[in-house]
Amino acid sequence: MGTRGYRVIRFGGRYYRFYNPRDSNPEALGKSIVSEIPTDPEAYQQWLANKRKEALGWHMALNKFLSRKRTGYEGGDDVEENADEVKEDANEHPWGVATETLPDFMPAFNDFLIEWVYTIDLEYEVFTVDNGAHFRLNQIPALPTSTWINAIANGQHYDRLLLPSSVPEEAIADLTTALPPPAAGKLELYAKLDVQIVKAKGLSAFPPMQRHGPILRGRIFHFFQKIYEPTLSAILLEWVPDDSIFQEIAYAILSLASASLNFSMVPLQQISRERIGYANLKNINKGERNEFLAHLGVGSHLKGFIPGSATASTMYWFDRVLVYLVAELEWPEFVNAAVASVVEHCQDQRPDQCTDGILMSIEHIILMRIHPGGRVERTKPLRLFKLFHTSLRASDRYSEEELEKLQIRKEQEIELEELVYQAHLQYQARRQWHNASRQETKGKLHDKQQDPNTEEKGRLHDKQQDPNTEEKAGLQGVQSVSGMEDEVGLQDKPSDSDPKEEPDYTHQTCKPAPQSLSLPVAESTESTFIALIHFLETSIRRQLPPSRPKGDVFPTEIYQKILHVSDLQTHRACMQVSRVFRDLCQEHLMMMDDAVFEANDASRAYDQSSAFFPALRMKTASTGHSQDVALEHISREDGHSNRENPCWLVVVGNERNRRSIVPDLAVAFRSIKELRST
């Protein structure tokens, strides 16, 4: 059977995927994986130690592979024409094991090609089916195969789950990290603070002539949500702020919201020789090296550089705002302790200054302003991602009433599968009888060809002996067919050797998990991201001088014309000069070379209540040509094939050779006139 799937080993937070081309249903591949796990406790511990030792070898080889070195970079003599390109290892699987893809921190999901995914987490000791049904690794071997297979059900959110009433409690697991209780000292400090809950500002707080910038970044974040929501739903609750992938995702979100050097868009044609986990960005300036760009969250880096684009810390300054990464922002005690930690840091570092801070758990954010003397203004937790956490147990995802309905539906599915199986056995019996009858008929025809009178002579002879012989023979034939069906019903299920033309009654899977659980724009978390944009913008503006530089002799109109012909680097430098210069740059926003975005009627009137993002006014700086465009999320393949409509890649970070590409986030600007014509 052609049921495709993945067998996955998770170690060091990374997923090592092994492709299985056929027989990946639980009765085949799932049963095979579970049968390898010892039932004896001592044998299990030895097996686990051996598996961890083997995976540690993969992990060390992978870390070595992720540290890249340029040819001739250290002054060697092997400098060739492409000496500035990253040197690739010659081995097919240089990270030590023949996995389907480069091991990363993102789980594998079901789609129209992959029907089943089985993951063994060697650190948490969990066996997971399709990122939703979680078993204790040391308990599942003791369960009968039919028991754990029949306990896997399909949830209401296209998720796989483990029915709690079908297996013992000790066999059920989850993929969440238990958090220590908040420190009592932090809670005491919070109780002494003067805390006021305030509302975050939205798009209406921006001047109408500057709303196109937040709209554009909000649209890009909408695509970012579609890419990462499945991953975050499956594994976020297991991550902690100290994990590099947690820090990279959080930093990427902040970069997308920031109108600064942390966020860039580069043309796909400028990417040179993209490899596994990284690429080179061609430098348009002669005499300078190409820039190394890692894929976000993979961990590739140049030798001598720190992996990733983010600051390797849970508390750092970002665009003059103090960011504190936390694991939980829904429980009040954890929120209060996190607020107290930020206040304590500000009182030590800036006791006489007003400071802005952001609490971030990726799923939620809290915006806060700390005033001298212990006064704090903060928002309630604002949702950045709409997640349905499949890492939780089924009892934590659904109510008891919902689980009862799922249990009844599962029992009905099992009964239906049994009926289908019995029908298949009957079909097999009829087919075998039909084949046997055909063989018997062929034999009689063969005998008749040898002596045409043999059959007739035999009939006359039998009739003379017993006139009822023919009728009795017919009755015996019917009885023999009935007996054959009963005998076949005791056979095992059909094997892979059955004829291909037979109907396929294999185990039916649930609908593949969607690539995104995000809601429509009007119901999405766009308002939270716009609030984050506004918060970062106001924090920067507050620390800039209000007027133009001293000695300024040109009117504002002259500076406006100068900014129209400036390059991207000059444009962003001017944004840091003063509030006046920043306003000019925001009105004529440049996010890539030779492209300026300006306000139009649609962006000036947009208030986030519409179900559609408005069109944007895009101007080519070199020619002065302007048009209204729509931003679309496209594939890399479409970007390569469409020469007339350039494809742009999103890059986060501001340190050269440490910036990162968001791998699956490629966009294109399509003319509104072109869209209307098609």
XYZ file of C-alpha atoms in Angstrom:
678
model
C 0.000 0.000 0.000
C 1.213 3.547 -0.771
C 0.496 5.166 2.598
C 3.395 7.585 3.088
C 4.646 8.866 6.419
C 7.528 9.996 8.601
C 9.390 8.263 11.396
C 10.875 11.080 13.491
C 13.453 11.160 16.279
C 13.524 14.330 18.381
C 16.717 15.125 20.239
C 18.263 18.414 21.306
C 15.029 20.116 20.271
C 15.591 19.123 16.626
C 13.505 16.774 14.501
C 15.329 14.068 12.536
C 12.855 12.940 9.835
C 13.035 9.584 8.072
C 10.713 9.122 5.123
C 8.645 5.956 4.839
C 7.204 5.455 1.317
C 4.532 2.847 2.074
C 2.559 1.058 4.813
C 2.747 4.013 7.224
C -0.602 3.410 8.906
C -0.598 2.553 12.644
C -1.176 -1.171 11.992
C 2.079 -1.277 9.987
C 4.706 1.410 10.623
C 3.265 2.480 13.973
C 3.208 -1.112 15.232
C 6.755 -1.673 13.962
C 8.111 1.372 15.822
C 6.390 0.450 19.080
C 7.587 -3.174 18.852
C 11.208 -1.952 19.017
C 10.641 -0.453 22.493
C 11.392 -2.986 25.256
C 8.716 -3.775 27.824
C 11.157 -4.739 30.593
C 12.105 -1.604 32.642
C 15.840 -2.388 32.719
C 15.930 -3.247 29.031
C 13.990 -0.053 28.297
C 16.522 2.126 30.122
C 19.392 0.461 28.251
C 17.562 0.924 24.942
C 16.902 4.595 25.764
C 20.557 5.184 26.680
C 21.704 3.639 23.395
C 19.248 5.738 21.394
C 20.347 8.916 23.143
C 23.999 8.083 22.536
C 23.305 7.542 18.848
C 21.317 10.791 18.596
C 24.071 12.679 20.405
C 26.445 11.664 17.617
C 24.000 13.072 15.058
C 23.670 16.243 17.126
C 27.414 16.827 17.306
C 27.860 16.186 13.582
C 24.986 18.566 12.835
C 26.487 21.362 14.949
C 29.734 20.923 13.068
C 27.896 21.117 9.745
C 26.007 24.278 10.771
C 29.295 26.122 11.395
C 30.252 27.199 7.880
C 33.633 28.355 6.548
C 34.355 30.334 3.393
C 36.966 29.112 0.938
C 40.104 31.176 1.381
C 38.515 32.990 4.317
C 41.446 32.227 6.628
C 44.117 33.279 4.135
C 44.622 29.934 2.390
C 45.876 29.493 -1.167
C 42.713 27.823 -2.476
C 41.011 31.084 -3.459
C 39.074 30.509 -6.685
C 36.584 32.494 -8.714
C 33.818 31.784 -6.218
C 36.083 32.084 -3.207
C 33.565 34.325 -1.486
C 30.862 31.670 -1.617
C 30.237 29.411 1.350
C 32.002 26.067 0.977
C 29.641 23.066 0.994
C 30.567 19.675 2.416
C 30.953 16.923 -0.159
C 29.085 14.251 1.833
C 25.433 13.681 0.978
C 24.395 13.683 4.655
C 27.209 15.520 6.459
C 25.230 15.683 9.716
C 25.746 11.978 10.208
C 22.396 10.399 9.334
C 20.314 10.028 6.160
C 17.325 12.184 7.119
C 14.752 13.496 4.657
C 15.653 17.160 5.376
C 18.093 19.166 7.451
C 17.114 18.551 11.104
C 15.561 21.706 12.539
C 13.243 22.823 15.340
C 10.049 22.565 13.286
C 7.917 19.378 13.522
C 6.724 17.493 10.457
C 3.022 17.754 9.619
C 0.432 15.790 7.674
C -0.409 16.962 4.181
C -1.767 15.453 0.968
C 1.474 13.440 0.614
C 2.306 12.562 4.239
C -0.548 10.754 6.003
C 1.066 9.648 9.282
C 3.878 11.083 11.428
C 5.357 9.153 14.394
C 7.733 11.023 16.699
C 9.881 9.597 19.486
C 11.077 12.348 21.827
C 14.183 10.936 23.492
C 14.470 13.767 26.021
C 10.855 13.969 27.218
C 10.315 10.210 26.627
C 7.110 10.698 24.663
C 5.762 8.828 21.634
C 3.560 11.123 19.537
C 1.271 10.371 16.606
C 0.617 13.291 14.233
C 1.725 15.921 16.765
C -1.435 15.425 18.824
C -1.748 11.960 20.393
C 0.932 11.667 23.099
C 1.903 8.401 24.861
C 4.435 7.750 27.601
C 7.319 6.119 25.801
C 7.875 3.487 28.496
C 4.161 2.659 28.777
C 3.019 2.170 25.198
C 4.841 -1.188 24.642
C 2.739 -2.761 27.398
C -0.516 -1.804 25.670
C -2.100 -4.199 23.167
C -1.661 -2.937 19.633
C -5.385 -2.632 19.021
C -5.801 -0.671 22.286
C -3.422 2.194 21.539
C -4.404 2.335 17.863
C -8.117 2.525 18.642
C -7.422 5.216 21.258
C -6.242 7.622 18.530
C -9.086 9.841 17.357
C -9.668 12.909 15.202
C -10.536 16.133 17.016
C -12.795 18.982 16.002
C -9.844 21.182 14.987
C -8.352 18.694 12.497
C -6.068 17.547 15.308
C -5.134 14.016 16.318
C -5.749 13.188 19.987
C -5.572 10.371 22.518
C -8.945 9.441 24.029
C -8.366 9.385 27.826
C -11.072 6.755 28.435
C -9.393 4.241 26.120
C -5.976 3.901 27.780
C -4.665 3.930 31.362
C -3.893 7.336 32.860
C -0.202 6.489 33.310
C 0.141 5.939 29.549
C -1.024 9.483 28.638
C 1.555 12.247 28.153
C 1.815 15.812 26.889
C 4.530 18.027 25.413
C 4.603 20.912 27.851
C 7.346 22.224 30.102
C 6.403 22.548 33.759
C 7.173 26.092 34.932
C 8.450 26.805 38.439
C 6.122 28.956 40.560
C 6.830 32.702 40.504
C 9.295 33.915 43.096
C 7.617 35.239 46.230
C 9.889 38.300 46.201
C 8.684 39.320 42.740
C 5.044 39.037 43.780
C 5.717 41.154 46.868
C 7.381 43.831 44.728
C 4.426 43.861 42.337
C 2.016 44.365 45.250
C 3.881 47.579 46.144
C 3.671 49.032 42.630
C 1.064 51.500 41.432
C -0.156 49.546 38.394
C -2.740 50.914 35.986
C -4.252 48.854 33.137
C -4.463 50.876 29.906
C -5.565 50.186 26.326
C -3.129 49.881 23.464
C -3.402 52.281 20.553
C -4.228 51.101 17.066
C -3.931 52.269 13.490
C -6.074 55.349 14.091
C -3.271 56.743 16.273
C -1.045 57.068 13.184
C -1.390 60.176 10.999
C -3.325 59.274 7.812
C -0.277 60.081 5.677
C 1.795 57.479 7.599
C -0.589 54.519 7.852
C 0.695 52.710 4.760
C 3.866 51.629 6.613
C 2.053 49.805 9.457
C -0.412 48.347 6.927
C 2.449 46.913 4.854
C 4.225 45.406 7.859
C 0.916 44.093 9.191
C 0.303 42.304 5.895
C 3.755 40.694 6.031
C 3.133 39.584 9.616
C -0.151 38.034 8.460
C 1.884 35.807 6.118
C 4.329 35.093 8.966
C 1.400 33.902 11.094
C 0.226 31.491 8.391
C 3.709 29.948 8.243
C 4.405 29.530 11.956
C 1.013 28.985 13.608
C 1.007 25.192 12.989
C 4.467 24.873 14.515
C 3.626 27.062 17.505
C 0.388 25.148 18.086
C 2.304 21.877 18.176
C 5.363 22.761 20.241
C 5.344 26.293 21.762
C 4.338 25.088 25.239
C 7.462 22.940 25.348
C 9.804 25.808 24.472
C 11.265 28.052 27.152
C 12.733 31.561 26.695
C 16.284 30.200 26.999
C 15.805 28.110 23.846
C 17.443 29.607 20.779
C 14.399 28.956 18.586
C 12.167 30.832 21.071
C 14.539 33.798 20.957
C 14.780 33.745 17.154
C 11.012 33.702 16.588
C 10.464 36.484 19.135
C 13.223 38.598 17.599
C 11.776 38.107 14.103
C 8.360 39.370 15.278
C 9.926 42.455 16.856
C 11.957 43.078 13.697
C 8.858 42.918 11.478
C 7.177 45.497 13.725
C 10.186 47.806 13.748
C 10.701 50.559 11.177
C 14.460 50.319 11.511
C 17.506 48.418 10.263
C 16.186 45.200 11.837
C 13.850 44.548 8.908
C 14.734 44.468 5.191
C 13.384 43.116 1.936
C 15.812 41.818 -0.680
C 15.088 40.672 -4.256
C 15.200 36.951 -4.903
C 17.521 37.536 -7.858
C 20.112 38.904 -5.441
C 20.324 35.569 -3.591
C 23.355 33.583 -4.714
C 23.605 29.787 -4.516
C 21.134 29.087 -1.739
C 22.138 25.936 0.132
C 20.784 23.823 2.973
C 20.108 26.234 5.824
C 21.744 29.370 4.406
C 22.360 31.535 1.347
C 24.626 34.290 0.051
C 23.378 37.794 -0.646
C 25.192 39.370 -3.568
C 26.687 42.708 -2.629
C 25.926 45.398 -5.168
C 28.981 47.386 -4.062
C 32.145 46.317 -5.845
C 35.033 45.094 -3.742
C 32.886 43.916 -0.820
C 32.206 40.330 0.151
C 28.831 38.740 -0.319
C 26.796 38.575 2.870
C 26.028 35.295 4.631
C 22.291 34.875 5.378
C 21.085 32.026 7.580
C 17.606 30.521 7.381
C 15.627 31.661 10.399
C 15.758 29.229 13.308
C 18.008 26.647 11.624
C 21.247 27.617 13.358
C 23.590 27.944 10.378
C 26.343 30.495 10.974
C 29.767 31.524 9.785
C 32.675 30.288 11.841
C 33.480 32.884 14.474
C 29.947 34.332 14.567
C 27.225 33.676 17.134
C 24.410 31.538 15.637
C 21.163 33.328 14.918
C 20.170 36.968 14.592
C 18.724 37.489 18.064
C 20.452 38.519 21.242
C 21.262 35.376 23.222
C 19.401 36.559 26.313
C 15.892 36.637 27.738
C 16.124 40.373 28.587
C 17.662 42.918 26.213
C 17.193 46.347 24.651
C 15.518 46.516 21.261
C 15.068 49.918 19.595
C 15.396 51.580 23.026
C 12.694 49.344 24.509
C 13.408 46.757 27.212
C 12.224 43.309 26.034
C 11.678 40.471 28.483
C 10.931 36.994 27.105
C 8.686 34.858 29.310
C 6.988 31.495 28.884
C 3.551 32.370 30.249
C 1.389 35.507 30.069
C -2.098 34.121 30.729
C -1.876 33.313 34.438
C -2.007 36.480 36.623
C 0.754 35.388 38.989
C 3.228 34.850 36.142
C 2.254 38.202 34.626
C 2.743 40.018 37.930
C 6.155 38.409 38.484
C 7.282 39.337 34.952
C 6.173 42.968 35.399
C 8.065 43.119 38.685
C 11.228 41.764 37.018
C 11.149 44.503 34.373
C 10.475 47.215 36.967
C 13.322 45.937 39.123
C 15.731 46.046 36.174
C 14.671 49.595 35.241
C 15.008 50.815 38.813
C 18.575 49.488 38.875
C 19.636 50.745 35.434
C 17.496 53.884 34.898
C 15.965 54.933 38.206
C 15.160 58.512 37.119
C 13.919 57.808 33.576
C 10.647 56.770 32.039
C 11.215 53.432 30.299
C 9.134 51.393 27.868
C 9.061 47.628 28.122
C 7.582 44.615 26.340
C 6.727 41.270 27.908
C 6.633 38.609 25.228
C 5.659 34.938 25.259
C 5.318 34.798 21.426
C 1.632 33.910 21.746
C 0.948 37.062 23.797
C 2.564 40.404 24.512
C 2.109 43.044 27.223
C 3.108 46.657 26.530
C 4.176 48.646 29.571
C 5.643 51.984 30.604
C 7.620 52.276 33.837
C 7.680 55.673 35.531
C 10.077 56.709 38.309
C 8.651 56.084 41.761
C 6.984 52.743 41.040
C 4.115 53.810 38.782
C 3.435 51.377 35.930
C 1.064 51.579 32.976
C 0.492 48.304 31.177
C -1.938 46.610 28.850
C -3.692 43.352 29.464
C -2.169 40.345 27.621
C -2.646 40.912 23.884
C -2.829 37.877 21.587
C -0.343 37.746 18.700
C -1.174 34.221 17.497
C -4.449 32.326 17.518
C -3.204 28.901 18.613
C -4.896 25.614 19.398
C -2.280 23.819 21.478
C -2.093 20.202 20.319
C 0.807 19.576 22.721
C -1.758 19.434 25.548
C -3.633 16.332 26.588
C -7.066 15.819 25.088
C -8.656 16.542 28.477
C -7.009 19.987 28.445
C -8.129 20.690 24.860
C -11.744 19.551 25.070
C -14.488 19.447 27.667
C -15.802 16.163 29.075
C -18.935 16.475 26.966
C -16.901 16.975 23.794
C -14.666 14.007 24.628
C -17.729 11.800 25.121
C -18.948 12.730 21.646
C -15.502 12.011 20.190
C -15.483 8.643 21.976
C -18.876 7.701 20.495
C -17.769 8.776 17.047
C -14.585 6.706 17.365
C -16.569 3.620 18.358
C -18.787 4.100 15.323
C -15.728 4.391 13.104
C -14.340 1.122 14.519
C -17.651 -0.649 13.870
C -17.714 0.700 10.326
C -14.138 -0.426 9.705
C -15.035 -3.914 10.936
C -18.001 -4.059 8.569
C -15.796 -2.917 5.704
C -13.226 -5.549 6.652
C -15.842 -8.323 6.713
C -17.136 -7.139 3.343
C -13.596 -7.350 2.039
C -13.269 -10.920 3.288
C -16.512 -11.875 1.571
C -15.256 -10.269 -1.607
C -12.053 -12.321 -1.285
C -14.093 -15.494 -0.833
C -16.234 -14.823 -3.879
C -13.152 -14.009 -5.906
C -11.397 -17.225 -4.891
C -14.516 -19.276 -5.725
C -14.810 -17.490 -9.060
C -11.150 -18.212 -9.873
C -11.591 -21.853 -8.870
C -14.718 -22.160 -11.048
C -12.872 -20.674 -13.996
C -10.056 -23.175 -13.543
C -12.581 -26.058 -13.365
C -14.369 -24.850 -16.497
C -11.076 -24.574 -18.352
C -10.272 -28.154 -17.342
C -13.591 -29.451 -18.649
C -13.168 -27.615 -21.930
C -9.724 -29.101 -22.255
C -11.094 -32.614 -21.691
C -13.905 -31.991 -24.163
C -11.410 -30.954 -26.789
C -9.574 -34.224 -26.231
C -12.791 -36.329 -26.645
C -15.966 -34.382 -27.540
C -18.148 -37.377 -26.631
C -16.619 -37.942 -23.173
C -18.800 -35.466 -21.261
C -22.021 -36.633 -22.944
C -21.223 -40.267 -22.320
C -20.517 -39.545 -18.704
C -23.833 -37.769 -18.229
C -25.804 -40.618 -19.785
C -24.012 -43.148 -17.627
C -24.612 -41.142 -14.401
C -28.237 -40.593 -15.280
C -28.762 -44.261 -15.784
C -27.253 -44.938 -12.365
C -29.253 -42.139 -10.594
C -31.687 -39.810 -12.419
C -31.314 -37.123 -9.627
C -27.506 -36.844 -9.901
C -27.467 -33.448 -11.681
C -29.774 -31.808 -9.133
C -27.754 -33.175 -6.198
C -24.539 -31.960 -7.712
C -25.969 -28.424 -7.986
C -26.943 -28.429 -4.314
C -23.507 -29.654 -3.277
C -21.912 -26.825 -5.240
C -23.919 -24.209 -3.332
C -22.987 -25.760 0.005
C -19.308 -25.768 -0.879
C -19.365 -22.018 -1.642
C -20.993 -21.273 1.704
C -18.374 -23.344 3.487
C -15.570 -21.490 1.705
C -16.818 -18.100 2.952
C -16.899 -19.262 6.550
C -13.360 -20.606 6.276
C -11.971 -17.456 4.664
C -13.535 -15.279 7.398
C -10.952 -16.716 9.817
C -7.981 -15.572 7.759
C -5.772 -12.597 8.553
C -6.318 -9.188 6.972
C -5.358 -8.877 3.289
C -1.629 -8.744 2.621
C 0.374 -6.556 0.253
C 0.366 -9.384 -2.286
C -3.362 -8.979 -3.086
C -4.183 -7.981 -6.676
C -3.943 -4.228 -7.324
C -7.379 -4.030 -8.866
C -9.060 -4.935 -5.564
C -10.725 -2.106 -3.617
C -8.517 -0.550 -0.924
C -10.119 -0.729 2.528
C -7.073 0.376 4.492
C -7.296 2.406 7.673
C -8.830 5.799 6.890
C -6.947 8.877 8.112
C -8.414 12.117 9.272
C -8.378 15.239 7.157
C -4.746 16.488 6.935
C -3.920 19.250 9.373
C -4.212 22.640 7.668
C -1.024 24.613 7.059
C -2.512 27.528 8.985
C -5.038 27.926 11.768
C -5.156 31.735 11.397
C -8.526 33.444 11.270
C -9.744 35.842 8.554
C -8.180 39.280 8.645
C -11.170 40.963 10.291
C -11.027 38.432 13.170
C -7.262 37.967 13.354
C -4.633 39.380 15.689
C -3.753 42.242 13.354
C -4.732 44.846 15.958
C -2.182 43.464 18.423
C 0.624 43.654 15.880
C -0.386 47.203 14.875
C -0.333 48.121 18.579
C 3.197 46.710 18.809
C 4.239 48.802 15.782
C 2.809 51.945 17.344
C 4.431 51.233 20.701
C 7.900 50.805 19.172
C 7.413 53.909 17.014
C 6.383 56.161 19.885
C 9.261 54.869 22.029
C 11.775 55.855 19.350
C 10.155 59.226 18.649
C 10.159 60.147 22.321
C 13.946 59.946 22.389
C 14.557 61.921 19.176
C 14.969 65.716 19.058
C 11.721 67.328 17.925
C 13.114 69.690 15.273
C 15.613 69.584 12.442
C 19.366 69.575 13.185
C 21.069 72.757 14.269
C 22.414 74.847 11.434
C 19.636 73.616 9.148
C 19.193 76.097 6.283
C 16.926 74.226 3.844
C 13.148 74.193 3.957
C 11.309 70.938 4.552
C 10.358 70.623 0.861
C 14.035 70.428 -0.134
C 14.722 67.622 2.330
C 11.653 65.860 1.024
C 13.003 65.903 -2.532
C 16.434 64.749 -1.326
C 14.895 61.773 0.466
C 13.095 60.793 -2.746
C 16.406 60.053 -4.458
C 18.347 58.659 -1.488
C 19.307 55.004 -1.128
C 17.963 52.685 1.544
C 20.906 53.147 3.921
C 20.680 56.963 3.788
C 16.908 56.853 4.179
C 17.121 54.806 7.366
C 19.907 56.965 8.768
C 17.700 60.043 8.301
C 14.944 58.378 10.337
C 17.212 58.568 13.385
C 18.007 62.306 13.043
C 14.870 64.005 14.367
C 11.105 63.678 14.565
C 10.676 65.942 11.538
C 13.014 63.831 9.427
C 11.330 60.676 10.682
C 7.925 61.990 9.655
C 9.226 62.732 6.158
C 10.706 59.244 5.880
C 7.508 57.599 7.153
C 5.402 59.475 4.626
C 7.745 58.361 1.828
C 8.703 54.968 3.218
C 11.564 53.002 1.696
C 11.838 49.319 2.639
C 13.869 48.158 -0.344
C 16.133 49.818 -2.878
C 14.460 51.872 -5.607
C 10.949 51.509 -4.146
C 9.055 54.134 -2.135
C 5.643 53.612 -0.533
C 3.288 56.551 -0.172
C -0.223 57.118 1.135
C -3.276 56.736 -1.091
C -7.008 57.035 -0.499
C -7.292 53.388 0.547
C -4.533 53.528 3.172
C -5.673 56.879 4.584
C -9.216 55.568 5.098
C -8.315 52.093 6.397
C -9.427 51.488 9.997
C -8.897 47.696 10.436
C -12.647 47.008 10.296
C -12.471 45.876 6.684
C -12.026 42.199 5.829
C -9.416 43.089 3.214
C -6.072 44.826 3.362
C -6.050 48.035 1.323
C -3.985 48.582 -1.809
C -0.683 50.423 -1.394
C 0.854 53.178 -3.497
C 4.284 52.058 -4.723
C 6.659 54.437 -6.529
C 9.803 53.519 -8.425
C 12.408 56.033 -7.229
C 14.606 55.876 -10.334
C 11.791 56.508 -12.845
C 9.154 58.284 -10.768
C 6.474 55.824 -11.947
C 3.833 55.067 -9.287
C 0.969 52.560 -9.143
C -1.385 50.977 -6.633
C -0.312 47.451 -5.732
C -1.443 44.501 -3.621
C 1.009 42.418 -1.608
C 0.823 38.657 -2.216
C 2.449 35.657 -0.563
C 4.022 33.512 -3.303
C 6.316 30.508 -3.591
C 9.989 30.700 -4.484
C 9.270 28.778 -7.706
C 6.771 31.404 -8.829
C 9.276 34.100 -7.953
C 11.952 32.546 -10.148
C 9.601 32.021 -13.091
C 8.005 35.490 -13.105
C 10.644 37.916 -14.336
C 8.236 40.802 -14.859
C 7.015 40.851 -11.266
C 10.038 40.622 -8.896
C 9.921 38.401 -5.828
C 11.108 39.801 -2.493
C 12.429 37.917 0.533
C 12.046 39.064 4.134
C 15.282 39.441 6.106
C 15.516 40.169 9.850
C 18.499 41.373 11.862
C 20.922 44.283 11.572
C 24.373 42.755 12.033
C 26.160 41.816 8.835
C 26.628 38.036 8.355
C 24.177 37.394 11.220
C 20.961 38.355 9.484
C 18.369 35.682 8.681
C 15.956 34.922 5.845
C 12.447 33.835 6.779
C 12.599 30.690 4.566
C 9.005 30.402 3.336
C 8.142 34.096 3.330
C 8.415 35.356 -0.255
C 6.181 38.192 -1.456
C 5.391 40.035 -4.660
C 3.682 43.351 -5.412
C 1.033 42.992 -8.109
C -0.547 45.951 -9.886
C -4.211 46.537 -9.059
C -4.879 47.144 -12.748
C -3.352 43.750 -13.548
C -5.465 42.036 -10.898
C -8.642 43.672 -12.161
C -7.891 42.626 -15.716
C -7.438 38.992 -14.667
